[in-house]
Coordinates of C-alpha atoms in Angstrom, one line a residue:
Chain A
M224 CA -2.0 2.1 -6.2
T225 CA 0.1 0.9 -9.2
G226 CA 3.1 0.4 -7.0
F227 CA 1.0 -1.4 -4.5
L228 CA -0.4 -3.7 -7.2
T229 CA 2.9 -4.5 -8.8
L230 CA 4.5 -5.3 -5.4
E231 CA 1.6 -7.5 -4.4
M232 CA 2.0 -9.4 -7.7
R233 CA 5.7 -9.7 -7.2
R234 CA 5.2 -11.1 -3.7
C235 CA 2.7 -13.7 -4.9
T236 CA 4.8 -15.0 -7.7
R237 CA 7.8 -15.4 -5.3
D238 CA 5.7 -17.5 -2.9
V239 CA 6.9 -21.1 -3.0
R240 CA 3.4 -22.3 -2.3
Y241 CA 2.2 -20.5 -5.4
L242 CA 5.1 -21.8 -7.6
V243 CA 4.8 -25.4 -6.4
I244 CA 1.0 -25.9 -6.1
A245 CA -0.4 -23.4 -8.6
V246 CA 2.3 -23.6 -11.3
A247 CA 4.3 -26.8 -11.0
L248 CA 1.7 -29.2 -9.7
P249 CA -0.9 -28.9 -12.4
I250 CA 1.8 -29.2 -15.1
G251 CA 3.2 -32.3 -13.3
L252 CA -0.3 -33.8 -12.9
Y253 CA -1.1 -33.1 -16.5
L254 CA 2.0 -34.9 -17.7
L255 CA 1.4 -37.8 -15.3
F256 CA -2.2 -38.4 -16.2
A257 CA -1.9 -37.6 -19.9
G258 CA 1.0 -40.1 -20.0
L259 CA -0.9 -42.7 -18.0
F260 CA -4.2 -42.6 -19.9
G261 CA -2.6 -42.1 -23.3
S262 CA -3.4 -39.6 -26.0
H263 CA -6.3 -41.2 -27.7
G264 CA -8.8 -42.3 -25.2
Q265 CA -12.0 -40.4 -24.9
R266 CA -13.4 -39.2 -21.6
A267 CA -16.4 -37.2 -20.7
Q268 CA -17.4 -34.3 -22.9
G269 CA -16.4 -36.4 -25.9
L270 CA -13.0 -34.6 -25.9
P271 CA -9.7 -36.3 -26.5
Q272 CA -8.1 -37.3 -23.3
P273 CA -5.2 -34.7 -23.4
T274 CA -7.6 -31.9 -24.1
E275 CA -10.1 -32.9 -21.4
L276 CA -7.3 -33.2 -18.8
M277 CA -5.7 -29.9 -19.9
V278 CA -8.9 -28.0 -19.1
A279 CA -9.2 -29.7 -15.7
M280 CA -5.6 -28.8 -14.8
I281 CA -6.1 -25.2 -16.0
A282 CA -9.0 -25.0 -13.6
Y283 CA -6.9 -26.6 -10.9
G284 CA -4.0 -24.2 -11.3
A285 CA -6.3 -21.2 -11.5
M286 CA -7.9 -22.3 -8.2
W287 CA -4.7 -22.5 -6.2
A288 CA -3.3 -19.3 -7.7
V289 CA -6.3 -17.3 -6.6
F290 CA -6.4 -19.0 -3.2
S291 CA -2.7 -18.6 -2.5
A292 CA -3.0 -14.9 -3.3
T293 CA -5.9 -14.3 -1.0
G294 CA -7.0 -16.6 1.9
P295 CA -3.9 -17.5 3.9
R296 CA -2.1 -14.3 2.9
I297 CA -4.8 -12.0 4.0
A298 CA -5.3 -13.9 7.2
Q299 CA -1.6 -13.6 8.0
E300 CA -1.5 -9.9 7.2
R301 CA -4.4 -9.3 9.5
A302 CA -2.7 -11.3 12.2
I303 CA 0.6 -9.6 12.1
G304 CA -0.9 -6.1 11.8
W305 CA 0.2 -5.2 8.3
T306 CA -3.4 -4.7 7.3
R307 CA -3.7 -2.0 10.1
Q308 CA -0.4 -0.4 9.1
L309 CA -1.6 -0.1 5.5
R310 CA -4.8 1.5 6.7
V311 CA -2.9 4.5 8.1
T312 CA -1.5 5.2 4.6
P313 CA -3.5 7.0 1.9
L314 CA -4.4 3.7 0.3
T315 CA -8.1 3.4 0.8
P316 CA -9.5 0.1 2.2
A317 CA -11.5 -0.4 -1.0
S318 CA -8.3 -0.1 -3.1
A319 CA -6.5 -2.5 -0.8
V320 CA -9.2 -5.1 -1.1
S321 CA -9.7 -4.7 -4.9
G322 CA -5.9 -4.8 -5.2
K323 CA -5.9 -8.3 -3.6
L324 CA -8.6 -9.4 -6.0
V325 CA -6.9 -8.1 -9.1
T326 CA -3.6 -9.6 -7.9
A327 CA -5.2 -13.0 -7.4
L328 CA -6.6 -13.0 -11.0
V329 CA -3.4 -11.7 -12.6
V330 CA -1.2 -14.4 -10.9
A331 CA -3.8 -17.0 -12.1
L332 CA -3.0 -16.2 -15.7
P333 CA 0.6 -17.7 -15.9
A334 CA -0.5 -20.8 -14.0
M335 CA -3.3 -21.3 -16.6
A336 CA -1.3 -20.5 -19.7
L337 CA 1.6 -22.7 -18.7
V338 CA -0.7 -25.8 -18.5
A339 CA -2.1 -24.9 -21.9
L340 CA 1.4 -24.5 -23.3
T341 CA 2.5 -27.9 -21.8
A342 CA -0.6 -29.6 -23.3
A343 CA 0.0 -28.0 -26.7
T344 CA 3.7 -29.0 -26.8
S345 CA 3.7 -32.4 -25.0
H346 CA 0.5 -33.9 -26.2
H347 CA -0.2 -31.9 -29.3
V348 CA -3.5 -30.4 -28.2
H349 CA -4.6 -28.3 -31.2
L350 CA -7.1 -25.5 -31.0
G351 CA -7.7 -22.6 -33.2
A352 CA -6.2 -19.2 -32.2
A353 CA -9.7 -17.8 -31.4
Q354 CA -10.6 -21.0 -29.5
W355 CA -7.4 -20.7 -27.4
A356 CA -8.2 -17.1 -26.6
A357 CA -11.8 -17.8 -25.8
L358 CA -10.9 -20.8 -23.6
L359 CA -8.3 -18.9 -21.5
A360 CA -10.4 -15.7 -21.3
A361 CA -13.5 -17.5 -20.3
M362 CA -11.8 -19.7 -17.7
W363 CA -9.9 -16.7 -16.4
A364 CA -13.1 -14.7 -15.8
G365 CA -14.6 -17.9 -14.4
A366 CA -11.9 -17.9 -11.7
L367 CA -13.5 -14.8 -10.2
P368 CA -15.9 -16.6 -7.7
L369 CA -12.9 -18.7 -6.5
A370 CA -10.9 -15.5 -5.9
L371 CA -13.8 -14.0 -3.9
L372 CA -14.1 -17.2 -1.9
G373 CA -10.4 -16.7 -1.1
L374 CA -11.0 -13.2 0.0
A375 CA -13.9 -14.4 2.3
I376 CA -11.6 -17.0 3.9
G377 CA -8.9 -14.3 4.4
Y378 CA -11.3 -12.0 6.3
L379 CA -13.1 -14.7 8.2
A380 CA -10.5 -17.2 9.2
G381 CA -7.7 -16.8 11.8
D382 CA -4.1 -17.1 10.7
D383 CA -3.8 -20.5 12.2
I384 CA -6.6 -22.1 10.2
A385 CA -6.6 -20.1 7.0
F386 CA -4.0 -22.3 5.3
P387 CA -5.4 -25.7 6.2
L388 CA -8.9 -24.5 5.5
T389 CA -7.9 -23.2 2.0
M390 CA -6.1 -26.5 1.4
A391 CA -9.1 -28.6 2.4
L392 CA -11.4 -26.5 0.1
Y393 CA -8.8 -26.8 -2.7
F394 CA -8.9 -30.6 -2.5
A395 CA -12.6 -30.9 -1.9
L396 CA -13.6 -28.5 -4.7
G397 CA -11.1 -30.2 -7.1
A398 CA -12.2 -33.8 -6.3
L399 CA -15.9 -33.2 -6.0
G400 CA -15.9 -30.8 -8.9
G401 CA -14.7 -33.5 -11.3
L402 CA -11.2 -32.2 -11.9
W403 CA -9.6 -35.5 -10.9
V404 CA -12.2 -38.0 -12.0
P405 CA -15.0 -37.1 -14.4
L406 CA -18.4 -36.6 -12.7
S407 CA -19.9 -39.0 -15.1
V408 CA -18.3 -42.0 -13.4
M409 CA -19.5 -40.8 -10.0
P410 CA -22.7 -41.8 -8.2
H411 CA -25.8 -39.6 -9.0
L412 CA -25.8 -37.7 -5.8
M413 CA -22.1 -36.8 -6.2
Q414 CA -22.8 -35.7 -9.8
D415 CA -25.5 -33.4 -8.5
I416 CA -23.2 -31.9 -5.9
G417 CA -20.4 -31.6 -8.4
Q418 CA -22.4 -29.7 -10.9
A419 CA -23.2 -27.1 -8.3
L420 CA -19.6 -26.4 -7.6
P421 CA -17.6 -23.5 -9.2
T422 CA -14.7 -25.8 -10.1
N423 CA -16.9 -28.0 -12.2
A424 CA -18.6 -25.0 -13.8
L425 CA -15.2 -23.5 -14.6
A426 CA -14.0 -26.8 -16.3
E427 CA -17.3 -27.2 -18.1
L428 CA -16.8 -23.7 -19.6
G429 CA -13.4 -24.8 -20.9
W430 CA -14.6 -28.2 -22.1
R431 CA -17.5 -26.7 -24.1
I432 CA -15.2 -24.2 -25.7
A433 CA -12.5 -26.8 -26.5
G434 CA -15.3 -29.0 -28.0
G435 CA -16.5 -26.2 -30.2
H436 CA -19.8 -26.0 -28.4
G437 CA -21.8 -22.9 -27.8
S438 CA -22.8 -21.3 -24.5
V439 CA -23.3 -23.2 -21.3
P440 CA -26.1 -21.5 -19.4
A441 CA -26.0 -24.0 -16.5
A442 CA -22.3 -23.5 -15.8
L443 CA -22.6 -19.7 -16.2
L444 CA -25.5 -19.7 -13.8
V445 CA -23.5 -21.7 -11.2
L446 CA -20.5 -19.3 -11.6
A447 CA -22.7 -16.3 -11.3
A448 CA -24.3 -17.6 -8.1
W449 CA -20.9 -18.4 -6.5
T450 CA -19.7 -15.0 -7.5
L451 CA -22.6 -13.3 -5.8
G452 CA -22.5 -15.6 -2.8
S453 CA -18.7 -15.4 -2.2
G454 CA -18.7 -11.7 -2.9
L455 CA -21.4 -11.1 -0.4
I456 CA -19.6 -13.2 2.3
A457 CA -16.3 -11.5 1.5
L458 CA -17.9 -8.1 1.8
L459 CA -19.6 -8.9 5.1
A460 CA -16.5 -10.5 6.5
Y461 CA -14.4 -7.5 5.5
R462 CA -16.8 -5.1 7.1
R463 CA -16.9 -7.1 10.3
R464 CA -13.1 -7.2 10.5
G465 CA -12.8 -3.6 9.4
T466 CA -14.5 -2.3 12.5
R467 CA -12.4 -4.5 14.7
A468 CA -9.1 -3.8 12.9
A469 CA -7.8 -1.6 15.7
S470 CA -8.9 -3.5 18.8
Chain B
M211 CA -6.4 7.4 -6.9
V212 CA -7.7 10.9 -6.3
S213 CA -9.0 11.4 -2.8
A214 CA -12.3 13.3 -2.4
M215 CA -12.1 16.5 -0.4
T216 CA -14.7 17.1 2.2
G217 CA -14.6 20.8 2.8
P218 CA -12.2 21.0 5.7
V219 CA -12.4 24.4 7.4
A220 CA -14.2 27.7 6.8
G221 CA -12.4 30.3 4.7
A222 CA -9.6 29.4 2.3
A223 CA -10.1 25.7 2.1
P224 CA -6.8 23.9 1.7
G225 CA -6.8 21.2 -0.9
P226 CA -6.0 17.6 -0.2
G227 CA -2.6 17.4 1.4
M228 CA -2.5 21.1 2.0
V229 CA -2.5 22.6 5.4
G230 CA -3.7 26.0 6.5
P231 CA -1.6 28.1 8.9
D232 CA -2.6 28.3 12.6
Q233 CA -4.8 25.3 12.3
A234 CA -5.1 22.9 15.2
V235 CA -3.4 19.8 14.0
V236 CA -5.4 17.5 16.3
L237 CA -8.6 18.5 18.0
A238 CA -10.5 15.9 20.0
A239 CA -13.6 16.8 22.0
G240 CA -15.3 14.4 24.4
L241 CA -14.0 11.3 22.7
A242 CA -15.5 8.2 24.3
K243 CA -15.2 4.6 23.3
S244 CA -16.3 1.4 25.1
Y245 CA -15.7 -2.3 24.2
G246 CA -18.8 -4.0 25.6
S247 CA -18.9 -3.0 29.2
T248 CA -15.3 -2.0 29.3
V249 CA -14.8 1.8 29.1
A250 CA -11.6 2.5 27.2
L251 CA -12.0 6.2 26.8
A252 CA -14.5 8.2 28.9
G253 CA -14.5 11.6 27.2
L254 CA -11.1 12.8 26.1
D255 CA -10.3 16.4 25.1
L256 CA -7.1 16.9 23.3
Q257 CA -5.5 19.7 21.3
V258 CA -2.2 19.6 19.5
A259 CA -0.8 22.7 17.7
A260 CA 1.4 22.6 14.6
G261 CA 5.1 21.9 15.5
E262 CA 4.4 20.5 18.9
T263 CA 5.7 17.2 20.2
V264 CA 3.1 15.9 22.6
A265 CA 3.3 12.8 24.8
L266 CA 0.2 10.8 25.7
L267 CA 1.3 9.3 28.9
G268 CA -0.5 6.6 31.0
P269 CA -0.3 3.2 32.4
N270 CA -1.2 0.1 30.3
G271 CA -5.0 0.0 29.8
A272 CA -5.3 3.8 30.3
G273 CA -6.9 4.3 26.8
K274 CA -3.8 5.5 24.9
S275 CA -4.1 3.1 22.1
T276 CA -7.8 3.6 21.8
A277 CA -7.2 7.4 21.6
I278 CA -4.5 6.9 18.9
S279 CA -6.8 4.6 16.9
L280 CA -9.6 7.1 17.0
L281 CA -7.3 9.9 15.9
L282 CA -6.1 7.8 13.0
G283 CA -9.6 6.7 11.9
L284 CA -9.0 3.1 12.7
L285 CA -11.9 3.1 15.1
S286 CA -15.0 5.3 15.3
A287 CA -16.0 6.9 18.6
D288 CA -19.1 6.2 20.5
R289 CA -19.4 9.8 21.4
G290 CA -17.4 13.0 20.8
E291 CA -15.5 14.1 17.8
A292 CA -12.0 14.0 16.4
R293 CA -10.6 16.3 13.8
V294 CA -7.2 16.2 12.2
Y295 CA -6.2 19.2 10.2
G296 CA -9.9 20.2 10.4
R297 CA -11.1 17.1 8.6
S298 CA -12.1 13.6 9.7
P299 CA -9.1 11.4 10.7
S300 CA -9.7 9.0 7.8
Q301 CA -9.7 12.0 5.4
A302 CA -6.5 13.3 6.9
V303 CA -4.9 9.9 6.4
A304 CA -6.3 9.6 2.9
D305 CA -4.9 13.1 2.1
G306 CA -1.4 11.9 3.1
L307 CA -1.1 14.3 6.0
V308 CA -0.5 11.6 8.6
G309 CA 2.1 8.9 9.2
A310 CA 1.9 6.4 11.9
M311 CA 3.8 3.7 13.7
L312 CA 1.3 1.4 15.3
Q313 CA 1.8 -0.9 18.2
D314 CA 2.4 -4.6 17.2
A315 CA 2.1 -3.8 13.5
S316 CA 4.6 -5.8 11.4
L317 CA 5.8 -5.0 7.9
M318 CA 4.6 -6.5 4.6
P319 CA 6.1 -10.0 4.5
G320 CA 8.0 -11.4 1.5
V321 CA 9.5 -8.2 0.1
R322 CA 12.8 -6.3 0.3
V323 CA 13.0 -3.1 2.4
G324 CA 13.7 -1.0 -0.6
E325 CA 10.7 -2.4 -2.4
L326 CA 8.4 -1.8 0.6
L327 CA 9.5 1.8 1.1
T328 CA 9.2 2.6 -2.6
M329 CA 5.7 1.2 -2.6
V330 CA 4.7 3.2 0.5
R331 CA 6.3 6.4 -0.8
G332 CA 4.2 5.9 -4.0
L333 CA 1.0 6.1 -1.9
Y334 CA 1.7 9.7 -0.8
P335 CA 1.5 12.9 -2.8
R336 CA 4.9 14.4 -1.7
P337 CA 7.1 11.6 -0.3
V338 CA 10.6 11.9 1.2
S339 CA 13.3 10.9 -1.3
L340 CA 14.6 7.4 -0.8
A341 CA 18.1 8.9 0.0
D342 CA 16.7 11.2 2.7
L343 CA 14.7 8.3 4.1
V344 CA 17.8 6.2 4.5
G345 CA 19.4 9.0 6.4
L346 CA 16.5 10.0 8.6
A347 CA 15.8 6.4 9.7
D348 CA 19.4 5.3 9.7
L349 CA 18.7 2.4 7.3
G350 CA 22.3 2.1 6.1
P351 CA 22.6 -1.1 4.0
L352 CA 19.2 -2.4 4.8
L353 CA 17.4 -1.5 1.5
G354 CA 18.3 -4.8 -0.1
R355 CA 17.4 -7.0 2.8
R356 CA 14.3 -9.1 3.1
V357 CA 11.8 -7.6 5.5
D358 CA 11.3 -11.0 7.2
R359 CA 15.1 -11.3 7.9
L360 CA 15.6 -8.2 9.9
S361 CA 16.6 -8.1 13.6
G362 CA 14.2 -6.5 16.0
G363 CA 16.0 -3.2 16.0
Q364 CA 16.4 -3.1 12.2
A365 CA 12.7 -3.9 11.8
Q366 CA 11.9 -1.0 14.1
R367 CA 13.9 1.4 12.0
V368 CA 12.1 0.2 8.9
R369 CA 8.8 0.6 10.6
F370 CA 9.8 4.2 11.4
A371 CA 10.9 4.7 7.8
T372 CA 7.5 3.4 6.7
A373 CA 5.7 5.9 9.0
I374 CA 7.7 8.9 7.6
A375 CA 8.1 7.8 4.0
G376 CA 5.2 10.1 2.9
D377 CA 6.8 13.1 4.7
P378 CA 3.6 13.5 6.8
Q379 CA 2.8 16.7 8.6
L380 CA 1.7 14.8 11.6
L381 CA 3.6 11.7 12.9
V382 CA 1.7 9.5 15.3
L383 CA 3.5 6.9 17.3
D384 CA 1.9 4.3 19.6
E385 CA 4.4 3.0 22.2
P386 CA 7.2 3.1 19.5
T387 CA 10.1 2.0 21.7
A388 CA 8.3 -0.9 23.5
A389 CA 10.7 -3.5 22.1
M390 CA 13.9 -1.4 22.2
D391 CA 16.9 -1.5 24.5
V392 CA 18.1 1.7 26.1
Q393 CA 20.6 2.5 23.4
A394 CA 18.2 1.9 20.6
R395 CA 15.7 4.0 22.4
R396 CA 18.1 6.9 22.6
G397 CA 18.9 6.6 18.9
F398 CA 15.2 6.5 18.1
W399 CA 14.3 9.7 19.9
R400 CA 17.2 11.4 18.2
Q401 CA 15.6 10.4 14.8
I402 CA 12.2 11.7 16.1
R403 CA 13.8 15.0 17.1
D404 CA 15.4 15.3 13.6
F405 CA 12.0 14.7 12.0
A406 CA 10.2 17.1 14.3
G407 CA 12.9 19.7 13.6
R408 CA 11.6 19.8 10.0
G409 CA 8.5 21.7 11.4
R410 CA 6.5 18.5 11.9
T411 CA 4.0 17.7 14.6
V412 CA 4.5 14.6 16.7
L413 CA 2.0 12.8 19.0
F414 CA 3.2 9.7 20.8
A415 CA 1.8 7.4 23.3
T416 CA 4.1 5.9 26.0
H417 CA 4.1 4.5 29.4
Y418 CA 7.8 5.3 29.8
L419 CA 7.7 8.5 31.9
Q420 CA 11.3 9.3 31.2
E421 CA 10.5 9.2 27.5
A422 CA 7.7 11.8 27.8
D423 CA 10.0 13.9 30.0
D424 CA 12.9 13.8 27.5
A425 CA 11.1 14.0 24.2
A426 CA 7.8 16.0 24.6
D427 CA 7.1 19.7 24.8
R428 CA 3.9 18.8 26.6
V429 CA 2.6 15.8 28.4
V430 CA -1.0 14.7 28.5
V431 CA -1.5 12.2 31.2
I432 CA -4.4 9.8 30.9
A433 CA -5.6 7.2 33.3
R434 CA -8.8 5.1 33.2
G435 CA -9.9 6.8 29.9
R436 CA -9.7 10.3 31.2
K437 CA -7.2 13.2 30.9
I438 CA -5.8 13.9 34.4
A439 CA -3.0 16.4 33.5
D440 CA -1.9 18.4 30.5
D441 CA 1.3 20.4 31.1
P442 CA 4.9 20.7 30.2
P443 CA 6.9 18.0 31.9
A444 CA 8.5 20.6 34.3
A445 CA 5.0 21.8 35.2
I446 CA 3.8 18.4 36.1
K447 CA 6.7 18.1 38.5
A448 CA 6.1 21.6 39.9
R449 CA 2.5 21.0 40.4
F450 CA 3.4 18.4 43.0
G451 CA 6.1 20.6 44.5
D452 CA 7.1 18.0 47.0
R453 CA 10.9 17.6 47.4
Q454 CA 12.8 15.1 49.4
V455 CA 15.6 15.1 51.9
R456 CA 17.2 11.6 52.3
F457 CA 19.9 10.5 54.8
T458 CA 20.9 7.6 57.0
L459 CA 20.0 8.2 60.6
E460 CA 23.0 7.3 62.7
A461 CA 21.8 8.4 66.1
G462 CA 18.6 9.8 67.6
S463 CA 14.9 9.1 67.5
L464 CA 12.8 8.7 64.3
A465 CA 9.9 10.4 66.1
L466 CA 11.8 13.7 66.2
L467 CA 12.1 13.9 62.4
A468 CA 8.4 14.9 61.9
T469 CA 9.1 18.0 64.1
L470 CA 11.8 19.4 61.7
A471 CA 11.0 22.5 59.8
G472 CA 9.1 22.1 56.5
V473 CA 8.5 18.4 56.8
D474 CA 5.2 17.1 55.5
A475 CA 5.8 13.3 55.8
V476 CA 8.4 10.9 57.0
E477 CA 9.3 7.5 55.4
H478 CA 12.0 5.2 56.4
D479 CA 13.5 1.9 55.3
R480 CA 15.4 0.8 58.5
A481 CA 17.8 3.7 59.1
R482 CA 17.5 5.2 55.6
V483 CA 15.1 8.1 56.0
T484 CA 13.1 10.1 53.4
L485 CA 11.6 13.4 54.5
H486 CA 9.0 14.9 52.2
S487 CA 9.4 18.6 52.5
H488 CA 7.9 21.8 51.0
D489 CA 11.0 23.8 52.1
T490 CA 14.2 21.7 51.9
D491 CA 16.5 24.6 52.9
A492 CA 14.6 24.9 56.2
T493 CA 14.5 21.2 56.7
V494 CA 18.2 20.8 56.2
S495 CA 19.1 23.6 58.6
S496 CA 16.9 22.3 61.3
L497 CA 18.3 18.8 60.7
V498 CA 21.9 20.2 61.2
S499 CA 20.9 22.0 64.4
S500 CA 18.8 19.2 65.8
G501 CA 21.7 17.2 67.3
L502 CA 20.6 14.1 65.4
G503 CA 23.4 11.9 64.0
W504 CA 23.1 11.5 60.2
S505 CA 25.2 10.7 57.1
G506 CA 24.7 10.4 53.3
L507 CA 22.5 13.5 52.9
D508 CA 20.8 13.8 49.5
V509 CA 18.3 16.5 48.5
G510 CA 16.2 16.1 45.4
G511 CA 12.9 16.6 43.5
L512 CA 10.4 14.1 42.4
D513 CA 11.0 12.4 39.1
L514 CA 8.2 12.2 36.6
E515 CA 7.5 8.6 37.6
T516 CA 6.6 9.7 41.1
S517 CA 4.5 12.6 39.9
F518 CA 2.7 10.3 37.6
L519 CA 1.9 7.7 40.2
R520 CA 0.5 10.5 42.4
L521 CA -1.6 11.9 39.6
V522 CA -3.0 8.5 38.9
G523 CA -3.7 7.9 42.5
E524 CA -5.5 11.2 42.9
S525 CA -7.8 10.5 40.0
S526 CA -8.9 7.2 41.3

């Protein structure tokens, strides 16, 4: 199991799509937007511009990291028969699936931490040590529903549509979730939709912690609901595929 | 990860990964499986003893892959039961007793061959050493290569290495040589024999009759989801004891041929004649004394291909 996990992680971090979209892109976007909007403007949440953007890009990087490690990858492995081959080894199906989940979350960490590092060094985002730790830990845990969503795609979608579908979700969840443009400047209906998305809830968690605020029951509720929903869909999809794995 | 043991057999229960002596390796009784209205297996009985190499022979769509999938726990049967080393197929797989090479199953993408094999070895309780594995599967310098950049033949060798990496007691192969040329096929069966020579049991599905004849101790023929023969290759041939006398008829009447001694049936392609005979000695002597003009005499037995086609024909 340990060998399986480490090899899965090594594969993910070698993936060009992961390196470009999960690691390089959020850093690039951060530098671009923070440079454009300057260091002093205030946006939603009452946070300084660079801090607010940092949290949004951490959420963005985390989202693609967990997606790239699950959806398209699992769909491809099912299509080429590797999933079946793995099932005739002593690795149990439950270990194989939980291994994917753990891998997705682990490879999200460097993507998230590097945005934080970029923000701290390039735009002097200052947070206390405990605040940094709480921010990264909370947002890391908050990526769980997105990772489960990736698993669901992997077991539901065919190899041909898994990547475009994941990409579409990535853009939709990013834009509608307020990671590009704050929800507060959007029409009311869009705000309502945005607040129900896991991406907005994930960023909200980070914004509140960076702003020194307390708990955020609404965001936690949204994340919990997405965790349950995505987890259930992933489980059902896996079961359905499991019985057909050998056909 | 510790695999739970589900009390395998009565008496001294072997632990996970342990095998009792004189135990049937594979035991299938009345295995049946349908996909919708299509019957893939209609009640298969199969027994494989330790150390045997058994071929599961049949045409495409006979139910071979379904049988293999059931015996590996990849599918569950509608009716009947499959036991591998006295336990459920999934349990036998979980205990590391089984290695398999599946049809159309590719390798984990994006890793090096050595990384892949190290990972797979790590999943088994008592794997083959990496050095032995390189020898057994003829991997040569492939360990450092990316899995996605192997040629067809190289990928096949790595798939074989993946199947035996855990030093399984039972090796199951589903049409393993489908994509190989003749030379690769020969090399592959040499590797299987080396592996079987370590006291291992091998069960393989094939629709290449020659392969079953060459490699197996016993051939189980299935067609339309049923077992229609279960014998050593030689016995399958003997069971249809028909032999043939072939020659080119230079002079004389075709009609006379049926009257020669021992002849059961006559076929001809223009002047090239095939006599099916139950006594070729008698047929040849009566041909010599018949006054017919002939050349290019050839006496032979049926090959497995012909036996097989007849078996399939009889069952339908």
